[in-house]
Amino acid sequence: MNLKQFFRFVEIQTKVASQFPLILGSLFCVYQYGRFDWLAFGLFFTALLSLDMFTTGLNNLFDARRNRYQFENKRDYHNVLLRDDLPFKWAEMILLVLLVIVLITGLGLVFQTDLIVLALGMISFGIALIYSYGPVPINHTPFGEILSGFTMGGLITFLAVYIHTHHLGWVGLQGDYLQLNLREILRIGLVGMPLILSTANIMLANNMSDLHEDRQNGRFTLPHYIGLDHSKRLFSFNYLLIYLVITILVITQVLPWTCLIV
């Protein structure tokens, strides 16, 4: 497997969706709290990118195993493993390496921060697995947009802020109790809302374009249940809601006015 095939296997062009919340969450942290931890950022960036590539690669590997005899001509396949007739063992080795990188950088981030990051990281990893793996993977159901939006848009944004500000104490353990600063958590949740909706829209657009192929492969996503017309309306409504939330956050001075330009 050469570099070009590897990039197609992990669909490198889609990785902006996971890195965008990390970058914007970190920039918000600089704007709101005046803090930035380069080491924590680097560890989180590497762990997040590796986990995203692992999830996509795992999904493509399972799809290749299910659909390897669907077409007689290899050029009819979209999956690079089938199109280029690549050994599945190579894909498994790459996934193992990515998983090791996730574990090493993830544990490094925990040592750099605290156990809250470990707990949220385990939740993220669990969601990544059930998204592509299991009797009924989440990406085969109408809940893919919701779960990917919550995880990539919301949870990553929260972690992106928390890794820089964990020592401020607005989330932590107080004896046997979890201590929460609900005001700060709500603020970060609102900042993450545009990213939650935009991530969900990315998945929705992808599922709309792949509707026919997904049905053939046994994937019954949200557009299958609500139809293309309602999916397009939902897509437009989400973007209107994004602009509304950003405007409110700028008016309340949670975000700088320059966000309106972007």
PDB file of C-alpha atoms in Angstrom:
ATOM      1  CA  MET A   1       0.000   0.000   0.000  1.00  0.00           C
ATOM      2  CA  ASN A   2       1.549   3.284  -1.122  1.00  0.00           C
ATOM      3  CA  LEU A   3       0.911   6.714   0.417  1.00  0.00           C
ATOM      4  CA  LYS A   4      -1.826   7.619  -2.064  1.00  0.00           C
ATOM      5  CA  GLN A   5      -3.650   4.361  -1.349  1.00  0.00           C
ATOM      6  CA  PHE A   6      -3.260   4.918   2.392  1.00  0.00           C
ATOM      7  CA  PHE A   7      -4.809   8.383   2.097  1.00  0.00           C
ATOM      8  CA  ARG A   8      -7.732   6.891   0.170  1.00  0.00           C
ATOM      9  CA  PHE A   9      -8.063   4.069   2.715  1.00  0.00           C
ATOM     10  CA  VAL A  10      -8.401   6.506   5.637  1.00  0.00           C
ATOM     11  CA  GLU A  11     -10.139   9.160   3.477  1.00  0.00           C
ATOM     12  CA  ILE A  12      -7.710  11.863   4.560  1.00  0.00           C
ATOM     13  CA  GLN A  13      -9.789  14.599   2.907  1.00  0.00           C
ATOM     14  CA  THR A  14     -12.513  14.109   5.544  1.00  0.00           C
ATOM     15  CA  LYS A  15     -10.236  14.614   8.549  1.00  0.00           C
ATOM     16  CA  VAL A  16     -10.809  18.370   8.636  1.00  0.00           C
ATOM     17  CA  ALA A  17     -14.173  17.620  10.268  1.00  0.00           C
ATOM     18  CA  SER A  18     -12.471  16.262  13.402  1.00  0.00           C
ATOM     19  CA  GLN A  19      -9.568  18.728  13.544  1.00  0.00           C
ATOM     20  CA  PHE A  20     -11.731  21.813  13.062  1.00  0.00           C
ATOM     21  CA  PRO A  21     -13.389  21.569  16.525  1.00  0.00           C
ATOM     22  CA  LEU A  22      -9.959  21.068  18.122  1.00  0.00           C
ATOM     23  CA  ILE A  23      -8.516  24.157  16.443  1.00  0.00           C
ATOM     24  CA  LEU A  24     -11.557  26.367  17.059  1.00  0.00           C
ATOM     25  CA  GLY A  25     -11.907  25.148  20.648  1.00  0.00           C
ATOM     26  CA  SER A  26      -8.258  25.987  21.281  1.00  0.00           C
ATOM     27  CA  LEU A  27      -8.642  29.440  19.698  1.00  0.00           C
ATOM     28  CA  PHE A  28     -11.710  30.070  21.862  1.00  0.00           C
ATOM     29  CA  CYS A  29      -9.634  29.091  24.893  1.00  0.00           C
ATOM     30  CA  VAL A  30      -6.999  31.677  23.964  1.00  0.00           C
ATOM     31  CA  TYR A  31      -9.686  34.346  23.442  1.00  0.00           C
ATOM     32  CA  GLN A  32     -11.748  33.594  26.565  1.00  0.00           C
ATOM     33  CA  TYR A  33      -9.151  32.318  29.053  1.00  0.00           C
ATOM     34  CA  GLY A  34      -5.819  33.467  27.625  1.00  0.00           C
ATOM     35  CA  ARG A  35      -4.340  29.964  27.866  1.00  0.00           C
ATOM     36  CA  PHE A  36      -2.766  27.521  25.397  1.00  0.00           C
ATOM     37  CA  ASP A  37      -0.836  24.324  26.197  1.00  0.00           C
ATOM     38  CA  TRP A  38       1.268  23.343  23.175  1.00  0.00           C
ATOM     39  CA  LEU A  39       2.146  19.869  24.458  1.00  0.00           C
ATOM     40  CA  ALA A  40      -1.461  18.986  25.264  1.00  0.00           C
ATOM     41  CA  PHE A  41      -2.548  20.355  21.886  1.00  0.00           C
ATOM     42  CA  GLY A  42       0.054  18.276  20.033  1.00  0.00           C
ATOM     43  CA  LEU A  43      -0.890  15.082  21.869  1.00  0.00           C
ATOM     44  CA  PHE A  44      -4.602  15.647  21.326  1.00  0.00           C
ATOM     45  CA  PHE A  45      -4.070  16.516  17.652  1.00  0.00           C
ATOM     46  CA  THR A  46      -2.150  13.272  17.052  1.00  0.00           C
ATOM     47  CA  ALA A  47      -4.560  11.093  19.044  1.00  0.00           C
ATOM     48  CA  LEU A  48      -7.604  12.626  17.381  1.00  0.00           C
ATOM     49  CA  LEU A  49      -6.232  12.344  13.843  1.00  0.00           C
ATOM     50  CA  SER A  50      -5.150   8.734  14.426  1.00  0.00           C
ATOM     51  CA  LEU A  51      -8.520   7.791  15.941  1.00  0.00           C
ATOM     52  CA  ASP A  52     -10.396   9.379  13.037  1.00  0.00           C
ATOM     53  CA  MET A  53      -8.211   7.533  10.503  1.00  0.00           C
ATOM     54  CA  PHE A  54      -8.630   4.289  12.473  1.00  0.00           C
ATOM     55  CA  THR A  55     -12.425   4.610  12.476  1.00  0.00           C
ATOM     56  CA  THR A  56     -12.601   5.350   8.742  1.00  0.00           C
ATOM     57  CA  GLY A  57     -10.141   2.587   7.883  1.00  0.00           C
ATOM     58  CA  LEU A  58     -12.049   0.080  10.023  1.00  0.00           C
ATOM     59  CA  ASN A  59     -15.277   1.054   8.288  1.00  0.00           C
ATOM     60  CA  ASN A  60     -13.686   0.604   4.843  1.00  0.00           C
ATOM     61  CA  LEU A  61     -12.211  -2.754   5.830  1.00  0.00           C
ATOM     62  CA  PHE A  62     -15.595  -4.098   6.969  1.00  0.00           C
ATOM     63  CA  ASP A  63     -17.270  -2.737   3.839  1.00  0.00           C
ATOM     64  CA  ALA A  64     -14.637  -4.428   1.678  1.00  0.00           C
ATOM     65  CA  ARG A  65     -15.218  -7.770   3.374  1.00  0.00           C
ATOM     66  CA  ARG A  66     -18.973  -7.517   2.934  1.00  0.00           C
ATOM     67  CA  ASN A  67     -18.922  -6.345  -0.699  1.00  0.00           C
ATOM     68  CA  ARG A  68     -15.869  -8.047  -2.197  1.00  0.00           C
ATOM     69  CA  TYR A  69     -17.958 -10.056  -4.688  1.00  0.00           C
ATOM     70  CA  GLN A  70     -20.452  -7.338  -5.603  1.00  0.00           C
ATOM     71  CA  PHE A  71     -18.836  -6.422  -8.952  1.00  0.00           C
ATOM     72  CA  GLU A  72     -16.871  -8.449 -11.490  1.00  0.00           C
ATOM     73  CA  ASN A  73     -14.782  -5.442 -12.606  1.00  0.00           C
ATOM     74  CA  LYS A  74     -12.546  -4.070  -9.822  1.00  0.00           C
ATOM     75  CA  ARG A  75     -12.805  -0.556 -11.298  1.00  0.00           C
ATOM     76  CA  ASP A  76     -16.479  -0.477 -10.337  1.00  0.00           C
ATOM     77  CA  TYR A  77     -15.570  -0.424  -6.635  1.00  0.00           C
ATOM     78  CA  HIS A  78     -15.234   2.843  -4.704  1.00  0.00           C
ATOM     79  CA  ASN A  79     -13.398   1.104  -1.847  1.00  0.00           C
ATOM     80  CA  VAL A  80      -9.630   1.320  -2.445  1.00  0.00           C
ATOM     81  CA  LEU A  81      -9.053  -2.123  -0.906  1.00  0.00           C
ATOM     82  CA  LEU A  82     -11.217  -3.731  -3.576  1.00  0.00           C
ATOM     83  CA  ARG A  83     -10.478  -1.316  -6.402  1.00  0.00           C
ATOM     84  CA  ASP A  84      -6.692  -1.816  -6.134  1.00  0.00           C
ATOM     85  CA  ASP A  85      -6.949  -5.436  -4.921  1.00  0.00           C
ATOM     86  CA  LEU A  86      -5.000  -4.701  -1.723  1.00  0.00           C
ATOM     87  CA  PRO A  87      -4.438  -7.467   0.853  1.00  0.00           C
ATOM     88  CA  PHE A  88      -6.695  -7.125   3.880  1.00  0.00           C
ATOM     89  CA  LYS A  89      -3.719  -8.033   6.095  1.00  0.00           C
ATOM     90  CA  TRP A  90      -2.054  -4.746   5.159  1.00  0.00           C
ATOM     91  CA  ALA A  91      -5.159  -2.856   6.198  1.00  0.00           C
ATOM     92  CA  GLU A  92      -5.260  -4.731   9.514  1.00  0.00           C
ATOM     93  CA  MET A  93      -1.601  -3.894  10.216  1.00  0.00           C
ATOM     94  CA  ILE A  94      -2.189  -0.209   9.481  1.00  0.00           C
ATOM     95  CA  LEU A  95      -5.210  -0.165  11.785  1.00  0.00           C
ATOM     96  CA  LEU A  96      -3.153  -1.792  14.539  1.00  0.00           C
ATOM     97  CA  VAL A  97      -0.425   0.866  14.197  1.00  0.00           C
ATOM     98  CA  LEU A  98      -3.029   3.646  14.305  1.00  0.00           C
ATOM     99  CA  LEU A  99      -4.600   2.096  17.399  1.00  0.00           C
ATOM    100  CA  VAL A 100      -1.227   1.955  19.170  1.00  0.00           C
ATOM    101  CA  ILE A 101      -0.626   5.629  18.334  1.00  0.00           C
ATOM    102  CA  VAL A 102      -4.058   6.508  19.748  1.00  0.00           C
ATOM    103  CA  LEU A 103      -3.336   4.662  22.998  1.00  0.00           C
ATOM    104  CA  ILE A 104       0.161   6.132  23.471  1.00  0.00           C
ATOM    105  CA  THR A 105      -0.772   9.742  22.715  1.00  0.00           C
ATOM    106  CA  GLY A 106      -4.064   9.405  24.602  1.00  0.00           C
ATOM    107  CA  LEU A 107      -2.338   8.185  27.761  1.00  0.00           C
ATOM    108  CA  GLY A 108       0.265  10.924  27.353  1.00  0.00           C
ATOM    109  CA  LEU A 109      -2.539  13.482  27.260  1.00  0.00           C
ATOM    110  CA  VAL A 110      -4.066  12.007  30.424  1.00  0.00           C
ATOM    111  CA  PHE A 111      -0.736  12.329  32.272  1.00  0.00           C
ATOM    112  CA  GLN A 112      -0.480  15.904  30.999  1.00  0.00           C
ATOM    113  CA  THR A 113      -4.003  16.748  32.244  1.00  0.00           C
ATOM    114  CA  ASP A 114      -6.211  14.579  34.503  1.00  0.00           C
ATOM    115  CA  LEU A 115      -8.662  11.671  34.733  1.00  0.00           C
ATOM    116  CA  ILE A 116     -11.551  13.671  33.272  1.00  0.00           C
ATOM    117  CA  VAL A 117      -9.758  13.501  29.922  1.00  0.00           C
ATOM    118  CA  LEU A 118      -9.360   9.733  30.361  1.00  0.00           C
ATOM    119  CA  ALA A 119     -13.092   9.284  31.003  1.00  0.00           C
ATOM    120  CA  LEU A 120     -14.139  11.427  28.043  1.00  0.00           C
ATOM    121  CA  GLY A 121     -11.484   9.803  25.862  1.00  0.00           C
ATOM    122  CA  MET A 122     -12.834   6.342  26.672  1.00  0.00           C
ATOM    123  CA  ILE A 123     -16.336   7.504  25.777  1.00  0.00           C
ATOM    124  CA  SER A 124     -15.069   8.895  22.464  1.00  0.00           C
ATOM    125  CA  PHE A 125     -13.188   5.683  21.685  1.00  0.00           C
ATOM    126  CA  GLY A 126     -16.251   3.595  22.504  1.00  0.00           C
ATOM    127  CA  ILE A 127     -18.423   5.704  20.212  1.00  0.00           C
ATOM    128  CA  ALA A 128     -15.812   5.397  17.445  1.00  0.00           C
ATOM    129  CA  LEU A 129     -15.965   1.597  17.701  1.00  0.00           C
ATOM    130  CA  ILE A 130     -19.747   1.182  17.746  1.00  0.00           C
ATOM    131  CA  TYR A 131     -20.001   3.717  14.919  1.00  0.00           C
ATOM    132  CA  SER A 132     -18.374   1.260  12.485  1.00  0.00           C
ATOM    133  CA  TYR A 133     -18.370  -2.083  14.298  1.00  0.00           C
ATOM    134  CA  GLY A 134     -20.898  -4.457  15.799  1.00  0.00           C
ATOM    135  CA  PRO A 135     -24.078  -6.270  14.760  1.00  0.00           C
ATOM    136  CA  VAL A 136     -25.694  -2.962  13.772  1.00  0.00           C
ATOM    137  CA  PRO A 137     -23.071  -0.190  13.375  1.00  0.00           C
ATOM    138  CA  ILE A 138     -24.359   3.321  14.068  1.00  0.00           C
ATOM    139  CA  ASN A 139     -23.414   4.458  10.541  1.00  0.00           C
ATOM    140  CA  HIS A 140     -25.954   1.930   9.210  1.00  0.00           C
ATOM    141  CA  THR A 141     -28.771   3.632  11.139  1.00  0.00           C
ATOM    142  CA  PRO A 142     -30.536   7.034  11.102  1.00  0.00           C
ATOM    143  CA  PHE A 143     -28.604   8.076  14.227  1.00  0.00           C
ATOM    144  CA  GLY A 144     -25.224   8.622  12.556  1.00  0.00           C
ATOM    145  CA  GLU A 145     -25.696  12.371  12.121  1.00  0.00           C
ATOM    146  CA  ILE A 146     -26.686  12.889  15.756  1.00  0.00           C
ATOM    147  CA  LEU A 147     -23.879  10.799  17.210  1.00  0.00           C
ATOM    148  CA  SER A 148     -21.144  12.147  14.928  1.00  0.00           C
ATOM    149  CA  GLY A 149     -22.309  15.704  15.543  1.00  0.00           C
ATOM    150  CA  PHE A 150     -22.339  15.255  19.315  1.00  0.00           C
ATOM    151  CA  THR A 151     -18.959  13.509  19.383  1.00  0.00           C
ATOM    152  CA  MET A 152     -16.942  15.419  16.799  1.00  0.00           C
ATOM    153  CA  GLY A 153     -18.622  18.782  17.190  1.00  0.00           C
ATOM    154  CA  GLY A 154     -19.471  18.801  20.900  1.00  0.00           C
ATOM    155  CA  LEU A 155     -17.202  16.444  22.803  1.00  0.00           C
ATOM    156  CA  ILE A 156     -14.056  17.377  20.883  1.00  0.00           C
ATOM    157  CA  THR A 157     -14.759  21.087  21.355  1.00  0.00           C
ATOM    158  CA  PHE A 158     -15.214  20.550  25.089  1.00  0.00           C
ATOM    159  CA  LEU A 159     -11.971  18.555  25.329  1.00  0.00           C
ATOM    160  CA  ALA A 160     -10.163  21.141  23.196  1.00  0.00           C
ATOM    161  CA  VAL A 161     -10.989  23.775  25.806  1.00  0.00           C
ATOM    162  CA  TYR A 162     -10.490  21.512  28.807  1.00  0.00           C
ATOM    163  CA  ILE A 163      -6.951  20.339  27.958  1.00  0.00           C
ATOM    164  CA  HIS A 164      -5.804  23.967  28.180  1.00  0.00           C
ATOM    165  CA  THR A 165      -7.812  24.905  31.284  1.00  0.00           C
ATOM    166  CA  HIS A 166      -8.059  21.710  33.372  1.00  0.00           C
ATOM    167  CA  HIS A 167      -6.205  23.346  36.273  1.00  0.00           C
ATOM    168  CA  LEU A 168      -8.871  26.075  36.602  1.00  0.00           C
ATOM    169  CA  GLY A 169     -11.075  23.564  38.415  1.00  0.00           C
ATOM    170  CA  TRP A 170     -14.438  24.085  36.699  1.00  0.00           C
ATOM    171  CA  VAL A 171     -14.649  20.326  36.153  1.00  0.00           C
ATOM    172  CA  GLY A 172     -13.106  17.980  38.702  1.00  0.00           C
ATOM    173  CA  LEU A 173     -13.481  15.440  41.466  1.00  0.00           C
ATOM    174  CA  GLN A 174     -14.293  16.629  44.985  1.00  0.00           C
ATOM    175  CA  GLY A 175     -13.955  13.525  47.153  1.00  0.00           C
ATOM    176  CA  ASP A 176     -16.559  11.075  45.866  1.00  0.00           C
ATOM    177  CA  TYR A 177     -18.438  13.766  43.936  1.00  0.00           C
ATOM    178  CA  LEU A 178     -18.018  15.308  40.504  1.00  0.00           C
ATOM    179  CA  GLN A 179     -17.772  19.084  40.788  1.00  0.00           C
ATOM    180  CA  LEU A 180     -19.094  21.044  37.809  1.00  0.00           C
ATOM    181  CA  ASN A 181     -19.153  24.715  36.913  1.00  0.00           C
ATOM    182  CA  LEU A 182     -22.398  24.602  34.943  1.00  0.00           C
ATOM    183  CA  ARG A 183     -22.039  28.161  33.664  1.00  0.00           C
ATOM    184  CA  GLU A 184     -18.724  27.408  31.953  1.00  0.00           C
ATOM    185  CA  ILE A 185     -19.939  24.059  30.648  1.00  0.00           C
ATOM    186  CA  LEU A 186     -23.047  25.706  29.176  1.00  0.00           C
ATOM    187  CA  ARG A 187     -20.898  28.394  27.569  1.00  0.00           C
ATOM    188  CA  ILE A 188     -18.655  25.800  25.923  1.00  0.00           C
ATOM    189  CA  GLY A 189     -21.707  23.785  24.898  1.00  0.00           C
ATOM    190  CA  LEU A 190     -23.123  26.813  23.088  1.00  0.00           C
ATOM    191  CA  VAL A 191     -19.769  27.477  21.417  1.00  0.00           C
ATOM    192  CA  GLY A 192     -19.759  23.871  20.241  1.00  0.00           C
ATOM    193  CA  MET A 193     -23.336  24.016  18.915  1.00  0.00           C
ATOM    194  CA  PRO A 194     -22.405  25.408  15.452  1.00  0.00           C
ATOM    195  CA  LEU A 195     -19.768  22.678  15.155  1.00  0.00           C
ATOM    196  CA  ILE A 196     -22.267  20.006  16.232  1.00  0.00           C
ATOM    197  CA  LEU A 197     -24.730  21.140  13.570  1.00  0.00           C
ATOM    198  CA  SER A 198     -22.117  21.584  10.829  1.00  0.00           C
ATOM    199  CA  THR A 199     -20.654  18.125  11.515  1.00  0.00           C
ATOM    200  CA  ALA A 200     -24.133  16.613  11.391  1.00  0.00           C
ATOM    201  CA  ASN A 201     -24.687  18.425   8.092  1.00  0.00           C
ATOM    202  CA  ILE A 202     -21.483  16.968   6.643  1.00  0.00           C
ATOM    203  CA  MET A 203     -22.738  13.482   7.480  1.00  0.00           C
ATOM    204  CA  LEU A 204     -26.213  14.309   6.189  1.00  0.00           C
ATOM    205  CA  ALA A 205     -24.845  15.575   2.861  1.00  0.00           C
ATOM    206  CA  ASN A 206     -22.680  12.474   2.524  1.00  0.00           C
ATOM    207  CA  ASN A 207     -25.623  10.185   3.257  1.00  0.00           C
ATOM    208  CA  MET A 208     -27.823  12.030   0.772  1.00  0.00           C
ATOM    209  CA  SER A 209     -25.253  11.627  -2.007  1.00  0.00           C
ATOM    210  CA  ASP A 210     -24.679   7.935  -1.162  1.00  0.00           C
ATOM    211  CA  LEU A 211     -28.335   7.058  -0.599  1.00  0.00           C
ATOM    212  CA  HIS A 212     -28.660   4.571  -3.484  1.00  0.00           C
ATOM    213  CA  GLU A 213     -25.346   2.854  -2.762  1.00  0.00           C
ATOM    214  CA  ASP A 214     -26.057   2.746   0.990  1.00  0.00           C
ATOM    215  CA  ARG A 215     -29.373   1.002   0.398  1.00  0.00           C
ATOM    216  CA  GLN A 216     -27.619  -1.629  -1.715  1.00  0.00           C
ATOM    217  CA  ASN A 217     -25.088  -2.175   1.094  1.00  0.00           C
ATOM    218  CA  GLY A 218     -27.743  -2.503   3.792  1.00  0.00           C
ATOM    219  CA  ARG A 219     -27.223   0.972   5.251  1.00  0.00           C
ATOM    220  CA  PHE A 220     -30.488   2.685   6.073  1.00  0.00           C
ATOM    221  CA  THR A 221     -29.444   6.181   7.106  1.00  0.00           C
ATOM    222  CA  LEU A 222     -31.544   9.233   7.948  1.00  0.00           C
ATOM    223  CA  PRO A 223     -32.266  10.231   4.291  1.00  0.00           C
ATOM    224  CA  HIS A 224     -33.682   6.738   3.715  1.00  0.00           C
ATOM    225  CA  TYR A 225     -36.316   7.297   6.413  1.00  0.00           C
ATOM    226  CA  ILE A 226     -37.223  10.956   5.884  1.00  0.00           C
ATOM    227  CA  GLY A 227     -36.548  11.191   2.133  1.00  0.00           C
ATOM    228  CA  LEU A 228     -34.296  13.513   0.144  1.00  0.00           C
ATOM    229  CA  ASP A 229     -36.670  16.503   0.206  1.00  0.00           C
ATOM    230  CA  HIS A 230     -36.964  16.546   3.990  1.00  0.00           C
ATOM    231  CA  SER A 231     -33.223  15.890   4.281  1.00  0.00           C
ATOM    232  CA  LYS A 232     -32.498  18.996   2.205  1.00  0.00           C
ATOM    233  CA  ARG A 233     -34.847  21.071   4.367  1.00  0.00           C
ATOM    234  CA  LEU A 234     -33.151  19.783   7.510  1.00  0.00           C
ATOM    235  CA  PHE A 235     -29.766  20.620   5.989  1.00  0.00           C
ATOM    236  CA  SER A 236     -30.855  24.229   5.337  1.00  0.00           C
ATOM    237  CA  PHE A 237     -32.494  24.583   8.763  1.00  0.00           C
ATOM    238  CA  ASN A 238     -29.298  23.458  10.503  1.00  0.00           C
ATOM    239  CA  TYR A 239     -27.287  26.190   8.797  1.00  0.00           C
ATOM    240  CA  LEU A 240     -29.853  28.842   9.693  1.00  0.00           C
ATOM    241  CA  LEU A 241     -29.621  27.666  13.300  1.00  0.00           C
ATOM    242  CA  ILE A 242     -25.817  27.877  13.131  1.00  0.00           C
ATOM    243  CA  TYR A 243     -25.942  31.540  12.075  1.00  0.00           C
ATOM    244  CA  LEU A 244     -28.499  32.302  14.798  1.00  0.00           C
ATOM    245  CA  VAL A 245     -26.377  30.702  17.555  1.00  0.00           C
ATOM    246  CA  ILE A 246     -23.206  32.482  16.384  1.00  0.00           C
ATOM    247  CA  THR A 247     -25.031  35.833  16.341  1.00  0.00           C
ATOM    248  CA  ILE A 248     -26.283  35.296  19.907  1.00  0.00           C
ATOM    249  CA  LEU A 249     -22.798  34.294  21.096  1.00  0.00           C
ATOM    250  CA  VAL A 250     -21.292  37.426  19.541  1.00  0.00           C
ATOM    251  CA  ILE A 251     -23.972  39.690  21.079  1.00  0.00           C
ATOM    252  CA  THR A 252     -23.331  38.157  24.516  1.00  0.00           C
ATOM    253  CA  GLN A 253     -19.552  38.581  23.952  1.00  0.00           C
ATOM    254  CA  VAL A 254     -18.840  34.872  24.285  1.00  0.00           C
ATOM    255  CA  LEU A 255     -17.304  35.009  20.787  1.00  0.00           C
ATOM    256  CA  PRO A 256     -15.519  37.953  19.118  1.00  0.00           C
ATOM    257  CA  TRP A 257     -17.362  39.993  16.485  1.00  0.00           C
ATOM    258  CA  THR A 258     -14.948  38.735  13.818  1.00  0.00           C
ATOM    259  CA  CYS A 259     -16.842  35.417  13.889  1.00  0.00           C
ATOM    260  CA  LEU A 260     -19.650  37.182  12.024  1.00  0.00           C
ATOM    261  CA  ILE A 261     -17.258  37.856   9.154  1.00  0.00           C
ATOM    262  CA  VAL A 262     -16.236  34.213   8.970  1.00  0.00           C
TER     263      VAL A 262
END
